[in-house]
PDB file as gemmi writes it, atoms N, CA and C in Angstrom:
CRYST1    1.000    1.000    1.000  90.00  90.00  90.00 P 1                      
ATOM      1  N   MET A   1      -1.954   5.374 -13.253  1.00  0.00           N  
ATOM      2  CA  MET A   1      -2.773   4.553 -12.377  1.00  0.00           C  
ATOM      3  C   MET A   1      -3.402   5.442 -11.318  1.00  0.00           C  
ATOM      4  N   SER A   2      -4.622   5.138 -11.012  1.00  0.00           N  
ATOM      5  CA  SER A   2      -5.363   5.875  -9.998  1.00  0.00           C  
ATOM      6  C   SER A   2      -4.729   5.663  -8.624  1.00  0.00           C  
ATOM      7  N   PRO A   3      -4.644   6.720  -7.807  1.00  0.00           N  
ATOM      8  CA  PRO A   3      -4.110   6.542  -6.457  1.00  0.00           C  
ATOM      9  C   PRO A   3      -4.941   5.564  -5.625  1.00  0.00           C  
ATOM     10  N   ARG A   4      -6.233   5.494  -5.882  1.00  0.00           N  
ATOM     11  CA  ARG A   4      -7.087   4.552  -5.159  1.00  0.00           C  
ATOM     12  C   ARG A   4      -6.722   3.104  -5.499  1.00  0.00           C  
ATOM     13  N   LYS A   5      -6.477   2.829  -6.787  1.00  0.00           N  
ATOM     14  CA  LYS A   5      -6.074   1.487  -7.198  1.00  0.00           C  
ATOM     15  C   LYS A   5      -4.694   1.140  -6.640  1.00  0.00           C  
ATOM     16  N   ALA A   6      -3.789   2.107  -6.660  1.00  0.00           N  
ATOM     17  CA  ALA A   6      -2.441   1.874  -6.128  1.00  0.00           C  
ATOM     18  C   ALA A   6      -2.494   1.574  -4.631  1.00  0.00           C  
ATOM     19  N   ARG A   7      -3.342   2.289  -3.913  1.00  0.00           N  
ATOM     20  CA  ARG A   7      -3.477   2.045  -2.475  1.00  0.00           C  
ATOM     21  C   ARG A   7      -4.097   0.678  -2.220  1.00  0.00           C  
ATOM     22  N   LEU A   8      -5.088   0.283  -3.034  1.00  0.00           N  
ATOM     23  CA  LEU A   8      -5.711  -1.030  -2.898  1.00  0.00           C  
ATOM     24  C   LEU A   8      -4.682  -2.142  -3.124  1.00  0.00           C  
ATOM     25  N   ILE A   9      -3.850  -2.000  -4.137  1.00  0.00           N  
ATOM     26  CA  ILE A   9      -2.799  -2.991  -4.402  1.00  0.00           C  
ATOM     27  C   ILE A   9      -1.839  -3.070  -3.224  1.00  0.00           C  
ATOM     28  N   GLY A  10      -1.464  -1.923  -2.676  1.00  0.00           N  
ATOM     29  CA  GLY A  10      -0.571  -1.899  -1.520  1.00  0.00           C  
ATOM     30  C   GLY A  10      -1.174  -2.603  -0.319  1.00  0.00           C  
ATOM     31  N   TYR A  11      -2.464  -2.394  -0.065  1.00  0.00           N  
ATOM     32  CA  TYR A  11      -3.122  -3.052   1.059  1.00  0.00           C  
ATOM     33  C   TYR A  11      -3.265  -4.556   0.828  1.00  0.00           C  
ATOM     34  N   ILE A  12      -3.505  -4.971  -0.407  1.00  0.00           N  
ATOM     35  CA  ILE A  12      -3.596  -6.408  -0.703  1.00  0.00           C  
ATOM     36  C   ILE A  12      -2.258  -7.086  -0.413  1.00  0.00           C  
ATOM     37  N   ILE A  13      -1.167  -6.463  -0.832  1.00  0.00           N  
ATOM     38  CA  ILE A  13       0.159  -7.021  -0.560  1.00  0.00           C  
ATOM     39  C   ILE A  13       0.421  -7.054   0.946  1.00  0.00           C  
ATOM     40  N   LEU A  14       0.043  -5.987   1.644  1.00  0.00           N  
ATOM     41  CA  LEU A  14       0.251  -5.935   3.088  1.00  0.00           C  
ATOM     42  C   LEU A  14      -0.533  -7.028   3.802  1.00  0.00           C  
ATOM     43  N   PHE A  15      -1.810  -7.178   3.460  1.00  0.00           N  
ATOM     44  CA  PHE A  15      -2.631  -8.192   4.120  1.00  0.00           C  
ATOM     45  C   PHE A  15      -2.188  -9.604   3.741  1.00  0.00           C  
ATOM     46  N   ALA A  16      -1.608  -9.780   2.554  1.00  0.00           N  
ATOM     47  CA  ALA A  16      -1.095 -11.092   2.158  1.00  0.00           C  
ATOM     48  C   ALA A  16       0.142 -11.471   2.968  1.00  0.00           C  
ATOM     49  N   SER A  17       0.802 -10.507   3.572  1.00  0.00           N  
ATOM     50  CA  SER A  17       1.991 -10.814   4.385  1.00  0.00           C  
ATOM     51  C   SER A  17       1.616 -11.309   5.778  1.00  0.00           C  
ATOM     52  N   PHE A  18       0.410 -11.028   6.250  1.00  0.00           N  
ATOM     53  CA  PHE A  18       0.012 -11.407   7.610  1.00  0.00           C  
ATOM     54  C   PHE A  18       0.059 -12.914   7.868  1.00  0.00           C  
ATOM     55  N   PRO A  19      -0.412 -13.772   6.939  1.00  0.00           N  
ATOM     56  CA  PRO A  19      -0.310 -15.214   7.211  1.00  0.00           C  
ATOM     57  C   PRO A  19       1.136 -15.689   7.406  1.00  0.00           C  
ATOM     58  N   PHE A  20       2.072 -15.054   6.706  1.00  0.00           N  
ATOM     59  CA  PHE A  20       3.479 -15.443   6.874  1.00  0.00           C  
ATOM     60  C   PHE A  20       3.963 -15.124   8.289  1.00  0.00           C  
ATOM     61  N   PHE A  21       3.538 -13.979   8.821  1.00  0.00           N  
ATOM     62  CA  PHE A  21       3.899 -13.643  10.200  1.00  0.00           C  
ATOM     63  C   PHE A  21       3.251 -14.623  11.177  1.00  0.00           C  
ATOM     64  N   GLY A  22       2.008 -14.980  10.911  1.00  0.00           N  
ATOM     65  CA  GLY A  22       1.315 -15.939  11.773  1.00  0.00           C  
ATOM     66  C   GLY A  22       1.976 -17.304  11.745  1.00  0.00           C  
ATOM     67  N   LEU A  23       2.349 -17.761  10.548  1.00  0.00           N  
ATOM     68  CA  LEU A  23       3.033 -19.050  10.441  1.00  0.00           C  
ATOM     69  C   LEU A  23       4.383 -19.012  11.142  1.00  0.00           C  
ATOM     70  N   ALA A  24       5.090 -17.890  10.991  1.00  0.00           N  
ATOM     71  CA  ALA A  24       6.403 -17.769  11.643  1.00  0.00           C  
ATOM     72  C   ALA A  24       6.249 -17.799  13.154  1.00  0.00           C  
ATOM     73  N   GLY A  25       5.247 -17.126  13.673  1.00  0.00           N  
ATOM     74  CA  GLY A  25       5.019 -17.124  15.113  1.00  0.00           C  
ATOM     75  C   GLY A  25       4.583 -18.475  15.638  1.00  0.00           C  
ATOM     76  N   GLY A  26       3.763 -19.181  14.870  1.00  0.00           N  
ATOM     77  CA  GLY A  26       3.299 -20.502  15.278  1.00  0.00           C  
ATOM     78  C   GLY A  26       4.397 -21.544  15.248  1.00  0.00           C  
ATOM     79  N   MET A  27       5.321 -21.388  14.319  1.00  0.00           N  
ATOM     80  CA  MET A  27       6.390 -22.390  14.198  1.00  0.00           C  
ATOM     81  C   MET A  27       7.472 -22.226  15.255  1.00  0.00           C  
ATOM     82  N   THR A  28       7.632 -21.025  15.787  1.00  0.00           N  
ATOM     83  CA  THR A  28       8.666 -20.862  16.812  1.00  0.00           C  
ATOM     84  C   THR A  28       8.290 -21.612  18.077  1.00  0.00           C  
ATOM     85  N   SER A  29       6.989 -21.707  18.354  1.00  0.00           N  
ATOM     86  CA  SER A  29       6.573 -22.438  19.552  1.00  0.00           C  
ATOM     87  C   SER A  29       6.697 -23.949  19.349  1.00  0.00           C  
ATOM     88  N   VAL A  30       6.679 -24.388  18.091  1.00  0.00           N  
ATOM     89  CA  VAL A  30       6.790 -25.807  17.791  1.00  0.00           C  
ATOM     90  C   VAL A  30       8.255 -26.198  17.586  1.00  0.00           C  
ATOM     91  N   GLY A  31       9.115 -25.224  17.334  1.00  0.00           N  
ATOM     92  CA  GLY A  31      10.526 -25.500  17.074  1.00  0.00           C  
ATOM     93  C   GLY A  31      10.833 -25.509  15.590  1.00  0.00           C  
ATOM     94  N   GLY A  32      10.246 -24.585  14.851  1.00  0.00           N  
ATOM     95  CA  GLY A  32      10.400 -24.551  13.404  1.00  0.00           C  
ATOM     96  C   GLY A  32      11.660 -23.884  12.906  1.00  0.00           C  
ATOM     97  N   GLY A  33      12.463 -23.297  13.736  1.00  0.00           N  
ATOM     98  CA  GLY A  33      13.769 -22.719  13.426  1.00  0.00           C  
ATOM     99  C   GLY A  33      13.906 -22.012  12.094  1.00  0.00           C  
ATOM    100  N   ILE A  34      14.518 -22.694  11.126  1.00  0.00           N  
ATOM    101  CA  ILE A  34      14.862 -22.083   9.835  1.00  0.00           C  
ATOM    102  C   ILE A  34      13.597 -21.750   9.043  1.00  0.00           C  
ATOM    103  N   LEU A  35      12.630 -22.645   9.045  1.00  0.00           N  
ATOM    104  CA  LEU A  35      11.394 -22.389   8.305  1.00  0.00           C  
ATOM    105  C   LEU A  35      10.641 -21.197   8.894  1.00  0.00           C  
ATOM    106  N   SER A  36      10.659 -21.078  10.196  1.00  0.00           N  
ATOM    107  CA  SER A  36      10.039 -19.936  10.856  1.00  0.00           C  
ATOM    108  C   SER A  36      10.723 -18.639  10.445  1.00  0.00           C  
ATOM    109  N   MET A  37      12.055 -18.675  10.418  1.00  0.00           N  
ATOM    110  CA  MET A  37      12.811 -17.493  10.013  1.00  0.00           C  
ATOM    111  C   MET A  37      12.524 -17.130   8.559  1.00  0.00           C  
ATOM    112  N   LEU A  38      12.389 -18.138   7.701  1.00  0.00           N  
ATOM    113  CA  LEU A  38      12.082 -17.908   6.291  1.00  0.00           C  
ATOM    114  C   LEU A  38      10.727 -17.228   6.137  1.00  0.00           C  
ATOM    115  N   PHE A  39       9.710 -17.728   6.860  1.00  0.00           N  
ATOM    116  CA  PHE A  39       8.387 -17.101   6.805  1.00  0.00           C  
ATOM    117  C   PHE A  39       8.421 -15.672   7.339  1.00  0.00           C  
ATOM    118  N   LEU A  40       9.205 -15.440   8.372  1.00  0.00           N  
ATOM    119  CA  LEU A  40       9.331 -14.098   8.939  1.00  0.00           C  
ATOM    120  C   LEU A  40       9.969 -13.147   7.936  1.00  0.00           C  
ATOM    121  N   ILE A  41      10.987 -13.600   7.231  1.00  0.00           N  
ATOM    122  CA  ILE A  41      11.657 -12.765   6.225  1.00  0.00           C  
ATOM    123  C   ILE A  41      10.718 -12.481   5.056  1.00  0.00           C  
ATOM    124  N   ILE A  42       9.998 -13.505   4.590  1.00  0.00           N  
ATOM    125  CA  ILE A  42       9.061 -13.307   3.477  1.00  0.00           C  
ATOM    126  C   ILE A  42       7.975 -12.307   3.873  1.00  0.00           C  
ATOM    127  N   GLY A  43       7.413 -12.466   5.072  1.00  0.00           N  
ATOM    128  CA  GLY A  43       6.387 -11.532   5.543  1.00  0.00           C  
ATOM    129  C   GLY A  43       6.930 -10.115   5.671  1.00  0.00           C  
ATOM    130  N   GLY A  44       8.137  -9.984   6.194  1.00  0.00           N  
ATOM    131  CA  GLY A  44       8.751  -8.666   6.341  1.00  0.00           C  
ATOM    132  C   GLY A  44       9.021  -8.000   5.004  1.00  0.00           C  
ATOM    133  N   LEU A  45       9.499  -8.781   4.038  1.00  0.00           N  
ATOM    134  CA  LEU A  45       9.755  -8.228   2.706  1.00  0.00           C  
ATOM    135  C   LEU A  45       8.459  -7.796   2.022  1.00  0.00           C  
ATOM    136  N   MET A  46       7.410  -8.599   2.180  1.00  0.00           N  
ATOM    137  CA  MET A  46       6.122  -8.229   1.581  1.00  0.00           C  
ATOM    138  C   MET A  46       5.557  -6.966   2.224  1.00  0.00           C  
ATOM    139  N   ALA A  47       5.653  -6.863   3.553  1.00  0.00           N  
ATOM    140  CA  ALA A  47       5.151  -5.672   4.250  1.00  0.00           C  
ATOM    141  C   ALA A  47       5.943  -4.436   3.839  1.00  0.00           C  
ATOM    142  N   ALA A  48       7.261  -4.578   3.757  1.00  0.00           N  
ATOM    143  CA  ALA A  48       8.095  -3.441   3.339  1.00  0.00           C  
ATOM    144  C   ALA A  48       7.797  -3.054   1.891  1.00  0.00           C  
ATOM    145  N   ALA A  49       7.599  -4.046   1.027  1.00  0.00           N  
ATOM    146  CA  ALA A  49       7.290  -3.762  -0.378  1.00  0.00           C  
ATOM    147  C   ALA A  49       5.965  -3.017  -0.510  1.00  0.00           C  
ATOM    148  N   SER A  50       4.987  -3.369   0.320  1.00  0.00           N  
ATOM    149  CA  SER A  50       3.692  -2.683   0.230  1.00  0.00           C  
ATOM    150  C   SER A  50       3.812  -1.229   0.672  1.00  0.00           C  
ATOM    151  N   VAL A  51       4.585  -0.975   1.717  1.00  0.00           N  
ATOM    152  CA  VAL A  51       4.761   0.410   2.177  1.00  0.00           C  
ATOM    153  C   VAL A  51       5.516   1.223   1.128  1.00  0.00           C  
ATOM    154  N   ILE A  52       6.573   0.652   0.570  1.00  0.00           N  
ATOM    155  CA  ILE A  52       7.334   1.356  -0.474  1.00  0.00           C  
ATOM    156  C   ILE A  52       6.455   1.617  -1.685  1.00  0.00           C  
ATOM    157  N   TRP A  53       5.659   0.623  -2.088  1.00  0.00           N  
ATOM    158  CA  TRP A  53       4.745   0.782  -3.221  1.00  0.00           C  
ATOM    159  C   TRP A  53       3.782   1.948  -2.977  1.00  0.00           C  
ATOM    160  N   MET A  54       3.180   1.962  -1.783  1.00  0.00           N  
ATOM    161  CA  MET A  54       2.180   2.996  -1.504  1.00  0.00           C  
ATOM    162  C   MET A  54       2.819   4.383  -1.413  1.00  0.00           C  
ATOM    163  N   VAL A  55       4.000   4.498  -0.837  1.00  0.00           N  
ATOM    164  CA  VAL A  55       4.657   5.804  -0.747  1.00  0.00           C  
ATOM    165  C   VAL A  55       5.032   6.316  -2.136  1.00  0.00           C  
ATOM    166  N   ARG A  56       5.396   5.421  -3.029  1.00  0.00           N  
ATOM    167  CA  ARG A  56       5.788   5.846  -4.376  1.00  0.00           C  
ATOM    168  C   ARG A  56       4.605   6.091  -5.303  1.00  0.00           C  
ATOM    169  N   LYS A  57       3.502   5.336  -5.122  1.00  0.00           N  
ATOM    170  CA  LYS A  57       2.407   5.370  -6.097  1.00  0.00           C  
ATOM    171  C   LYS A  57       1.145   6.103  -5.654  1.00  0.00           C  
ATOM    172  N   VAL A  58       0.911   6.251  -4.361  1.00  0.00           N  
ATOM    173  CA  VAL A  58      -0.322   6.896  -3.894  1.00  0.00           C  
ATOM    174  C   VAL A  58      -0.059   8.392  -3.780  1.00  0.00           C  
ATOM    175  N   ARG A  59      -0.061   9.037  -4.928  1.00  0.00           N  
ATOM    176  CA  ARG A  59       0.263  10.462  -5.012  1.00  0.00           C  
ATOM    177  C   ARG A  59      -0.770  11.185  -5.863  1.00  0.00           C  
ATOM    178  N   CYS A  60      -0.905  12.468  -5.593  1.00  0.00           N  
ATOM    179  CA  CYS A  60      -1.816  13.301  -6.377  1.00  0.00           C  
ATOM    180  C   CYS A  60      -1.287  13.402  -7.809  1.00  0.00           C  
ATOM    181  N   PRO A  61      -2.145  13.188  -8.813  1.00  0.00           N  
ATOM    182  CA  PRO A  61      -1.681  13.296 -10.197  1.00  0.00           C  
ATOM    183  C   PRO A  61      -1.386  14.738 -10.623  1.00  0.00           C  
ATOM    184  N   HIS A  62      -1.787  15.713  -9.815  1.00  0.00           N  
ATOM    185  CA  HIS A  62      -1.569  17.116 -10.172  1.00  0.00           C  
ATOM    186  C   HIS A  62      -0.314  17.689  -9.510  1.00  0.00           C  
ATOM    187  N   CYS A  63      -0.221  17.557  -8.184  1.00  0.00           N  
ATOM    188  CA  CYS A  63       0.903  18.173  -7.460  1.00  0.00           C  
ATOM    189  C   CYS A  63       1.921  17.145  -6.964  1.00  0.00           C  
ATOM    190  N   ASN A  64       1.667  15.856  -7.207  1.00  0.00           N  
ATOM    191  CA  ASN A  64       2.573  14.758  -6.854  1.00  0.00           C  
ATOM    192  C   ASN A  64       2.848  14.659  -5.352  1.00  0.00           C  
ATOM    193  N   THR A  65       1.929  15.127  -4.532  1.00  0.00           N  
ATOM    194  CA  THR A  65       2.071  15.041  -3.085  1.00  0.00           C  
ATOM    195  C   THR A  65       1.523  13.703  -2.603  1.00  0.00           C  
ATOM    196  N   LEU A  66       2.162  13.143  -1.588  1.00  0.00           N  
ATOM    197  CA  LEU A  66       1.719  11.878  -1.019  1.00  0.00           C  
ATOM    198  C   LEU A  66       0.324  12.053  -0.412  1.00  0.00           C  
ATOM    199  N   LEU A  67      -0.600  11.167  -0.793  1.00  0.00           N  
ATOM    200  CA  LEU A  67      -1.959  11.198  -0.261  1.00  0.00           C  
ATOM    201  C   LEU A  67      -2.031  10.313   0.971  1.00  0.00           C  
ATOM    202  N   HIS A  68      -3.159  10.386   1.675  1.00  0.00           N  
ATOM    203  CA  HIS A  68      -3.346   9.586   2.886  1.00  0.00           C  
ATOM    204  C   HIS A  68      -3.252   8.106   2.543  1.00  0.00           C  
ATOM    205  N   LEU A  69      -2.485   7.365   3.331  1.00  0.00           N  
ATOM    206  CA  LEU A  69      -2.399   5.916   3.139  1.00  0.00           C  
ATOM    207  C   LEU A  69      -3.427   5.183   3.981  1.00  0.00           C  
ATOM    208  N   LYS A  70      -4.103   5.909   4.874  1.00  0.00           N  
ATOM    209  CA  LYS A  70      -5.168   5.295   5.662  1.00  0.00           C  
ATOM    210  C   LYS A  70      -6.384   5.111   4.764  1.00  0.00           C  
ATOM    211  N   LEU A  71      -7.400   4.472   5.266  1.00  0.00           N  
ATOM    212  CA  LEU A  71      -8.570   4.176   4.455  1.00  0.00           C  
ATOM    213  C   LEU A  71      -9.553   5.342   4.366  1.00  0.00           C  
ATOM    214  N   TYR A  72      -9.018   6.557   4.297  1.00  0.00           N  
ATOM    215  CA  TYR A  72      -9.854   7.729   4.055  1.00  0.00           C  
ATOM    216  C   TYR A  72     -10.201   7.786   2.581  1.00  0.00           C  
ATOM    217  N   PRO A  73     -11.346   8.371   2.225  1.00  0.00           N  
ATOM    218  CA  PRO A  73     -11.604   8.589   0.798  1.00  0.00           C  
ATOM    219  C   PRO A  73     -10.603   9.620   0.258  1.00  0.00           C  
ATOM    220  N   ILE A  74     -10.057   9.334  -0.892  1.00  0.00           N  
ATOM    221  CA  ILE A  74      -9.086  10.266  -1.469  1.00  0.00           C  
ATOM    222  C   ILE A  74      -9.587  10.761  -2.829  1.00  0.00           C  
ATOM    223  N   ASP A  75     -10.793  11.331  -2.826  1.00  0.00           N  
ATOM    224  CA  ASP A  75     -11.353  11.873  -4.062  1.00  0.00           C  
ATOM    225  C   ASP A  75     -10.704  13.193  -4.432  1.00  0.00           C  
ATOM    226  N   ARG A  76     -10.282  13.949  -3.430  1.00  0.00           N  
ATOM    227  CA  ARG A  76      -9.624  15.243  -3.654  1.00  0.00           C  
ATOM    228  C   ARG A  76      -8.326  15.299  -2.869  1.00  0.00           C  
ATOM    229  N   CYS A  77      -7.343  15.929  -3.461  1.00  0.00           N  
ATOM    230  CA  CYS A  77      -6.049  16.101  -2.802  1.00  0.00           C  
ATOM    231  C   CYS A  77      -6.195  17.124  -1.674  1.00  0.00           C  
ATOM    232  N   PRO A  78      -5.733  16.810  -0.460  1.00  0.00           N  
ATOM    233  CA  PRO A  78      -5.846  17.777   0.633  1.00  0.00           C  
ATOM    234  C   PRO A  78      -4.885  18.952   0.477  1.00  0.00           C  
ATOM    235  N   HIS A  79      -3.926  18.841  -0.423  1.00  0.00           N  
ATOM    236  CA  HIS A  79      -2.929  19.898  -0.590  1.00  0.00           C  
ATOM    237  C   HIS A  79      -3.323  20.903  -1.681  1.00  0.00           C  
ATOM    238  N   CYS A  80      -3.692  20.392  -2.875  1.00  0.00           N  
ATOM    239  CA  CYS A  80      -4.036  21.317  -3.962  1.00  0.00           C  
ATOM    240  C   CYS A  80      -5.541  21.423  -4.186  1.00  0.00           C  
ATOM    241  N   GLY A  81      -6.343  20.490  -3.622  1.00  0.00           N  
ATOM    242  CA  GLY A  81      -7.790  20.555  -3.731  1.00  0.00           C  
ATOM    243  C   GLY A  81      -8.363  20.014  -5.030  1.00  0.00           C  
ATOM    244  N   LYS A  82      -7.512  19.526  -5.931  1.00  0.00           N  
ATOM    245  CA  LYS A  82      -7.997  19.009  -7.209  1.00  0.00           C  
ATOM    246  C   LYS A  82      -8.379  17.535  -7.080  1.00  0.00           C  
ATOM    247  N   SER A  83      -9.140  17.062  -8.056  1.00  0.00           N  
ATOM    248  CA  SER A  83      -9.580  15.672  -8.072  1.00  0.00           C  
ATOM    249  C   SER A  83      -8.379  14.751  -8.246  1.00  0.00           C  
ATOM    250  N   THR A  84      -8.407  13.616  -7.559  1.00  0.00           N  
ATOM    251  CA  THR A  84      -7.308  12.655  -7.682  1.00  0.00           C  
ATOM    252  C   THR A  84      -7.541  11.653  -8.806  1.00  0.00           C  
ATOM    253  N   ASP A  85      -8.627  11.809  -9.535  1.00  0.00           N  
ATOM    254  CA  ASP A  85      -8.898  10.947 -10.685  1.00  0.00           C  
ATOM    255  C   ASP A  85      -7.967  11.347 -11.817  1.00  0.00           C  
ATOM    256  N   PRO A  86      -7.081  10.442 -12.296  1.00  0.00           N  
ATOM    257  CA  PRO A  86      -6.137  10.821 -13.353  1.00  0.00           C  
ATOM    258  C   PRO A  86      -6.811  11.186 -14.665  1.00  0.00           C  
ATOM    259  N   ASP A  87      -8.048  10.698 -14.883  1.00  0.00           N  
ATOM    260  CA  ASP A  87      -8.752  11.044 -16.124  1.00  0.00           C  
ATOM    261  C   ASP A  87      -9.212  12.498 -16.121  1.00  0.00           C  
ATOM    262  N   SER A  88      -9.332  13.118 -14.940  1.00  0.00           N  
ATOM    263  CA  SER A  88      -9.785  14.503 -14.882  1.00  0.00           C  
ATOM    264  C   SER A  88      -8.690  15.481 -15.328  1.00  0.00           C  
ATOM    265  N   MET A  89      -7.473  14.992 -15.498  1.00  0.00           N  
ATOM    266  CA  MET A  89      -6.382  15.874 -15.939  1.00  0.00           C  
ATOM    267  C   MET A  89      -6.571  16.276 -17.392  1.00  0.00           C  
ATOM    268  N   ASN A  90      -7.265  15.436 -18.176  1.00  0.00           N  
ATOM    269  CA  ASN A  90      -7.434  15.699 -19.608  1.00  0.00           C  
ATOM    270  C   ASN A  90      -8.665  16.561 -19.887  1.00  0.00           C  
ATOM    271  N   ARG A  91      -9.424  16.889 -18.859  1.00  0.00           N  
ATOM    272  CA  ARG A  91     -10.661  17.674 -19.072  1.00  0.00           C  
ATOM    273  C   ARG A  91     -10.393  19.143 -18.969  1.00  0.00           C  
TER     274      ARG A  91                                                      
END                                                                             
């Protein structure tokens, strides 16, 4: 899998966790107790899963070094200088 696609998947999971945090915060002011805690746990697990996913999958296909997780373009690995496109390994 391309590191760009892996990073996109990680960000989608991360951004999908934000509504759970918002719901958890909104329910505490209303007195949502257990449901608020449930939303907080779900949001936390999703955020942690996205970070773990990105640390494991957003790597250079040549030297296996972790690439930038920020929204920088990752066309070339900053460590080995080779293309991060996995199809370029067969050329």
